[in-house]
């Protein structure tokens, strides 16, 4: 792969902090980003499942200027592509059957991504049911995969890998009541060989550690930091998952 998202040697997993451009105050960007990095974040994801109201370019630029670790776009649509990043998760929502999220947004974004020279991380994105209708579900007009049907989740992850995607992302949805379970991760991990990213509703370092023990290679946290005034909390997650 292009080296943007690799586990550090000797670490059990990597910690990724998701920055939602509509949920961070522009004036707080520099200070928060520095603290997240100091506290052990390995990379930033940047984007939103909903259309962004703030100026996405200026916020991405402010993040980029405040950090040395990779800034990777995690776009909810082709409209969220900005030059102020190191790379882009080129996401295909393979849990759903909406052609817009299987190919249409990719076609729109591809020439722009190429022109900007962003490193591309082809990613199979699987939305797993979490107990309520998430914004990814609403915006993408797709159904999540039922959490109880683990063989079906494994089959989707395997299909993503066989198509050639270089990462599998198991997503419960931002702020999910029920995050992805260790059982699902264990089952997927035992069948695929590409790195496994897990996010959505991870609220405690203890739960994050369980997901890592089950085989997650990267843990993504967002909401828990947006809701707290304590950016240092990243440190306790980093300690638990590395
Ligand atoms: C959402 O996986 C990310 O796309 C992070 O989820 O905001 O719930 O931590 P949270």
PDB file of N, CA and C in Angstrom, residues 49 74-76 89-106 122-128 134-145 156 160 163 165 167 169-173:
ATOM      1  N   UNK A  49     -20.820  12.110   7.078  1.00  0.00           N
ATOM      2  CA  UNK A  49     -21.786  11.339   6.278  1.00  0.00           C
ATOM      3  C   UNK A  49     -22.873  12.263   5.713  1.00  0.00           C
ATOM      4  N   UNK A  74     -12.270  11.110   4.452  1.00  0.00           N
ATOM      5  CA  UNK A  74     -13.233  10.032   4.655  1.00  0.00           C
ATOM      6  C   UNK A  74     -14.568  10.628   4.213  1.00  0.00           C
ATOM      7  N   UNK A  75     -14.727  10.799   2.890  1.00  0.00           N
ATOM      8  CA  UNK A  75     -15.800  11.655   2.386  1.00  0.00           C
ATOM      9  C   UNK A  75     -17.152  10.947   2.323  1.00  0.00           C
ATOM     10  N   UNK A  76     -18.185  11.704   2.691  1.00  0.00           N
ATOM     11  CA  UNK A  76     -19.542  11.180   2.572  1.00  0.00           C
ATOM     12  C   UNK A  76     -20.032  11.271   1.140  1.00  0.00           C
ATOM     13  N   UNK A  89      -9.726   7.869   1.647  1.00  0.00           N
ATOM     14  CA  UNK A  89     -10.330   6.535   1.691  1.00  0.00           C
ATOM     15  C   UNK A  89     -11.282   6.513   0.501  1.00  0.00           C
ATOM     16  N   UNK A  90     -10.975   5.705  -0.484  1.00  0.00           N
ATOM     17  CA  UNK A  90     -11.849   5.609  -1.658  1.00  0.00           C
ATOM     18  C   UNK A  90     -12.856   4.514  -1.326  1.00  0.00           C
ATOM     19  N   UNK A  91     -13.947   4.983  -0.724  1.00  0.00           N
ATOM     20  CA  UNK A  91     -14.904   4.090  -0.075  1.00  0.00           C
ATOM     21  C   UNK A  91     -15.942   3.548  -1.044  1.00  0.00           C
ATOM     22  N   UNK A  92     -16.192   2.256  -0.959  1.00  0.00           N
ATOM     23  CA  UNK A  92     -17.335   1.688  -1.664  1.00  0.00           C
ATOM     24  C   UNK A  92     -18.252   1.057  -0.632  1.00  0.00           C
ATOM     25  N   UNK A  93     -19.486   1.525  -0.604  1.00  0.00           N
ATOM     26  CA  UNK A  93     -20.442   1.066   0.412  1.00  0.00           C
ATOM     27  C   UNK A  93     -21.024  -0.273  -0.048  1.00  0.00           C
ATOM     28  N   UNK A  94     -20.242  -1.335   0.186  1.00  0.00           N
ATOM     29  CA  UNK A  94     -20.643  -2.634  -0.386  1.00  0.00           C
ATOM     30  C   UNK A  94     -21.714  -3.350   0.436  1.00  0.00           C
ATOM     31  N   UNK A  95     -22.035  -2.819   1.635  1.00  0.00           N
ATOM     32  CA  UNK A  95     -23.149  -3.422   2.371  1.00  0.00           C
ATOM     33  C   UNK A  95     -24.481  -3.041   1.718  1.00  0.00           C
ATOM     34  N   UNK A  96     -24.485  -1.967   0.945  1.00  0.00           N
ATOM     35  CA  UNK A  96     -25.712  -1.483   0.315  1.00  0.00           C
ATOM     36  C   UNK A  96     -25.765  -1.840  -1.158  1.00  0.00           C
ATOM     37  N   UNK A  97     -26.866  -1.480  -1.772  1.00  0.00           N
ATOM     38  CA  UNK A  97     -27.044  -1.788  -3.196  1.00  0.00           C
ATOM     39  C   UNK A  97     -27.430  -0.534  -3.974  1.00  0.00           C
ATOM     40  N   UNK A  98     -26.978   0.619  -3.471  1.00  0.00           N
ATOM     41  CA  UNK A  98     -27.264   1.878  -4.148  1.00  0.00           C
ATOM     42  C   UNK A  98     -26.110   2.191  -5.102  1.00  0.00           C
ATOM     43  N   UNK A  99     -26.386   2.202  -6.428  1.00  0.00           N
ATOM     44  CA  UNK A  99     -25.293   2.394  -7.397  1.00  0.00           C
ATOM     45  C   UNK A  99     -24.516   3.699  -7.201  1.00  0.00           C
ATOM     46  N   UNK A 100     -25.172   4.704  -6.610  1.00  0.00           N
ATOM     47  CA  UNK A 100     -24.460   5.976  -6.370  1.00  0.00           C
ATOM     48  C   UNK A 100     -23.240   5.746  -5.487  1.00  0.00           C
ATOM     49  N   UNK A 101     -23.399   4.863  -4.488  1.00  0.00           N
ATOM     50  CA  UNK A 101     -22.312   4.635  -3.526  1.00  0.00           C
ATOM     51  C   UNK A 101     -21.479   3.401  -3.882  1.00  0.00           C
ATOM     52  N   UNK A 102     -21.869   2.736  -4.987  1.00  0.00           N
ATOM     53  CA  UNK A 102     -21.064   1.611  -5.487  1.00  0.00           C
ATOM     54  C   UNK A 102     -20.138   2.071  -6.609  1.00  0.00           C
ATOM     55  N   UNK A 103     -20.557   3.116  -7.360  1.00  0.00           N
ATOM     56  CA  UNK A 103     -19.695   3.576  -8.460  1.00  0.00           C
ATOM     57  C   UNK A 103     -19.861   5.055  -8.828  1.00  0.00           C
ATOM     58  N   UNK A 104     -21.068   5.609  -8.692  1.00  0.00           N
ATOM     59  CA  UNK A 104     -21.315   6.950  -9.233  1.00  0.00           C
ATOM     60  C   UNK A 104     -20.415   8.036  -8.611  1.00  0.00           C
ATOM     61  N   UNK A 105     -20.361   8.061  -7.280  1.00  0.00           N
ATOM     62  CA  UNK A 105     -19.520   9.083  -6.626  1.00  0.00           C
ATOM     63  C   UNK A 105     -18.046   8.880  -6.984  1.00  0.00           C
ATOM     64  N   UNK A 106     -17.652   7.629  -7.186  1.00  0.00           N
ATOM     65  CA  UNK A 106     -16.250   7.323  -7.529  1.00  0.00           C
ATOM     66  C   UNK A 106     -15.894   7.933  -8.888  1.00  0.00           C
ATOM     67  N   UNK A 122      -8.184   2.239  -1.396  1.00  0.00           N
ATOM     68  CA  UNK A 122      -9.457   1.602  -1.793  1.00  0.00           C
ATOM     69  C   UNK A 122     -10.028   0.796  -0.621  1.00  0.00           C
ATOM     70  N   UNK A 123     -11.239   1.151  -0.220  1.00  0.00           N
ATOM     71  CA  UNK A 123     -11.781   0.627   1.039  1.00  0.00           C
ATOM     72  C   UNK A 123     -13.191   0.072   0.870  1.00  0.00           C
ATOM     73  N   UNK A 124     -13.357  -1.173   1.303  1.00  0.00           N
ATOM     74  CA  UNK A 124     -14.697  -1.782   1.347  1.00  0.00           C
ATOM     75  C   UNK A 124     -15.359  -1.320   2.630  1.00  0.00           C
ATOM     76  N   UNK A 125     -16.487  -0.646   2.487  1.00  0.00           N
ATOM     77  CA  UNK A 125     -17.154  -0.022   3.644  1.00  0.00           C
ATOM     78  C   UNK A 125     -18.446  -0.786   3.920  1.00  0.00           C
ATOM     79  N   UNK A 126     -18.525  -1.352   5.123  1.00  0.00           N
ATOM     80  CA  UNK A 126     -19.684  -2.181   5.468  1.00  0.00           C
ATOM     81  C   UNK A 126     -20.412  -1.546   6.645  1.00  0.00           C
ATOM     82  N   UNK A 127     -21.649  -1.157   6.408  1.00  0.00           N
ATOM     83  CA  UNK A 127     -22.466  -0.605   7.484  1.00  0.00           C
ATOM     84  C   UNK A 127     -23.177  -1.763   8.180  1.00  0.00           C
ATOM     85  N   UNK A 128     -22.955  -1.842   9.501  1.00  0.00           N
ATOM     86  CA  UNK A 128     -23.537  -2.931  10.287  1.00  0.00           C
ATOM     87  C   UNK A 128     -24.646  -2.347  11.163  1.00  0.00           C
ATOM     88  N   UNK A 134     -29.095   5.114  11.195  1.00  0.00           N
ATOM     89  CA  UNK A 134     -27.959   6.038  11.266  1.00  0.00           C
ATOM     90  C   UNK A 134     -28.020   7.042  10.116  1.00  0.00           C
ATOM     91  N   UNK A 135     -27.173   8.094  10.228  1.00  0.00           N
ATOM     92  CA  UNK A 135     -27.178   9.083   9.140  1.00  0.00           C
ATOM     93  C   UNK A 135     -26.602   8.480   7.859  1.00  0.00           C
ATOM     94  N   UNK A 136     -25.665   7.536   7.974  1.00  0.00           N
ATOM     95  CA  UNK A 136     -25.133   6.898   6.743  1.00  0.00           C
ATOM     96  C   UNK A 136     -26.278   6.200   6.008  1.00  0.00           C
ATOM     97  N   UNK A 137     -27.126   5.533   6.793  1.00  0.00           N
ATOM     98  CA  UNK A 137     -28.265   4.817   6.222  1.00  0.00           C
ATOM     99  C   UNK A 137     -29.209   5.781   5.501  1.00  0.00           C
ATOM    100  N   UNK A 138     -29.512   6.891   6.200  1.00  0.00           N
ATOM    101  CA  UNK A 138     -30.449   7.869   5.641  1.00  0.00           C
ATOM    102  C   UNK A 138     -29.896   8.496   4.373  1.00  0.00           C
ATOM    103  N   UNK A 139     -28.637   8.953   4.465  1.00  0.00           N
ATOM    104  CA  UNK A 139     -28.055   9.685   3.334  1.00  0.00           C
ATOM    105  C   UNK A 139     -27.815   8.743   2.149  1.00  0.00           C
ATOM    106  N   UNK A 140     -27.353   7.533   2.433  1.00  0.00           N
ATOM    107  CA  UNK A 140     -27.012   6.617   1.323  1.00  0.00           C
ATOM    108  C   UNK A 140     -28.224   5.837   0.826  1.00  0.00           C
ATOM    109  N   UNK A 141     -29.316   5.930   1.562  1.00  0.00           N
ATOM    110  CA  UNK A 141     -30.522   5.158   1.231  1.00  0.00           C
ATOM    111  C   UNK A 141     -30.186   3.682   1.011  1.00  0.00           C
ATOM    112  N   UNK A 142     -29.469   3.149   1.992  1.00  0.00           N
ATOM    113  CA  UNK A 142     -29.148   1.710   1.964  1.00  0.00           C
ATOM    114  C   UNK A 142     -29.486   1.107   3.322  1.00  0.00           C
ATOM    115  N   UNK A 143     -29.631  -0.200   3.325  1.00  0.00           N
ATOM    116  CA  UNK A 143     -29.863  -0.934   4.569  1.00  0.00           C
ATOM    117  C   UNK A 143     -28.526  -1.418   5.120  1.00  0.00           C
ATOM    118  N   UNK A 144     -28.363  -1.373   6.442  1.00  0.00           N
ATOM    119  CA  UNK A 144     -27.135  -1.966   7.004  1.00  0.00           C
ATOM    120  C   UNK A 144     -27.236  -3.491   6.987  1.00  0.00           C
ATOM    121  N   UNK A 145     -26.116  -4.159   7.160  1.00  0.00           N
ATOM    122  CA  UNK A 145     -26.146  -5.623   7.253  1.00  0.00           C
ATOM    123  C   UNK A 145     -26.613  -6.007   8.662  1.00  0.00           C
ATOM    124  N   UNK A 156     -19.473 -10.445   2.689  1.00  0.00           N
ATOM    125  CA  UNK A 156     -19.302  -9.098   2.117  1.00  0.00           C
ATOM    126  C   UNK A 156     -17.836  -8.647   2.215  1.00  0.00           C
ATOM    127  N   UNK A 160     -15.256  -7.855  -0.869  1.00  0.00           N
ATOM    128  CA  UNK A 160     -14.512  -6.596  -1.000  1.00  0.00           C
ATOM    129  C   UNK A 160     -13.039  -6.866  -1.228  1.00  0.00           C
ATOM    130  N   UNK A 163     -12.452  -8.316  -4.722  1.00  0.00           N
ATOM    131  CA  UNK A 163     -12.569  -7.301  -5.783  1.00  0.00           C
ATOM    132  C   UNK A 163     -11.266  -6.495  -5.873  1.00  0.00           C
ATOM    133  N   UNK A 165     -10.118  -4.444  -2.981  1.00  0.00           N
ATOM    134  CA  UNK A 165     -10.038  -3.344  -2.013  1.00  0.00           C
ATOM    135  C   UNK A 165      -8.973  -3.666  -0.962  1.00  0.00           C
ATOM    136  N   UNK A 167      -8.532  -2.235   2.154  1.00  0.00           N
ATOM    137  CA  UNK A 167      -8.947  -2.142   3.564  1.00  0.00           C
ATOM    138  C   UNK A 167     -10.405  -2.563   3.651  1.00  0.00           C
ATOM    139  N   UNK A 169     -13.605  -1.738   6.215  1.00  0.00           N
ATOM    140  CA  UNK A 169     -14.038  -0.849   7.302  1.00  0.00           C
ATOM    141  C   UNK A 169     -15.404  -1.325   7.782  1.00  0.00           C
ATOM    142  N   UNK A 170     -15.448  -1.782   9.030  1.00  0.00           N
ATOM    143  CA  UNK A 170     -16.725  -2.180   9.625  1.00  0.00           C
ATOM    144  C   UNK A 170     -17.260  -0.991  10.409  1.00  0.00           C
ATOM    145  N   UNK A 171     -18.397  -0.487   9.981  1.00  0.00           N
ATOM    146  CA  UNK A 171     -18.937   0.783  10.511  1.00  0.00           C
ATOM    147  C   UNK A 171     -20.304   0.550  11.147  1.00  0.00           C
ATOM    148  N   UNK A 172     -20.445   0.959  12.413  1.00  0.00           N
ATOM    149  CA  UNK A 172     -21.770   0.889  13.036  1.00  0.00           C
ATOM    150  C   UNK A 172     -22.521   2.206  12.845  1.00  0.00           C
ATOM    151  N   UNK A 173     -21.808   3.253  12.428  1.00  0.00           N
ATOM    152  CA  UNK A 173     -22.434   4.573  12.256  1.00  0.00           C
ATOM    153  C   UNK A 173     -21.983   5.499  13.366  1.00  0.00           C
TER     154      UNK A 173
END
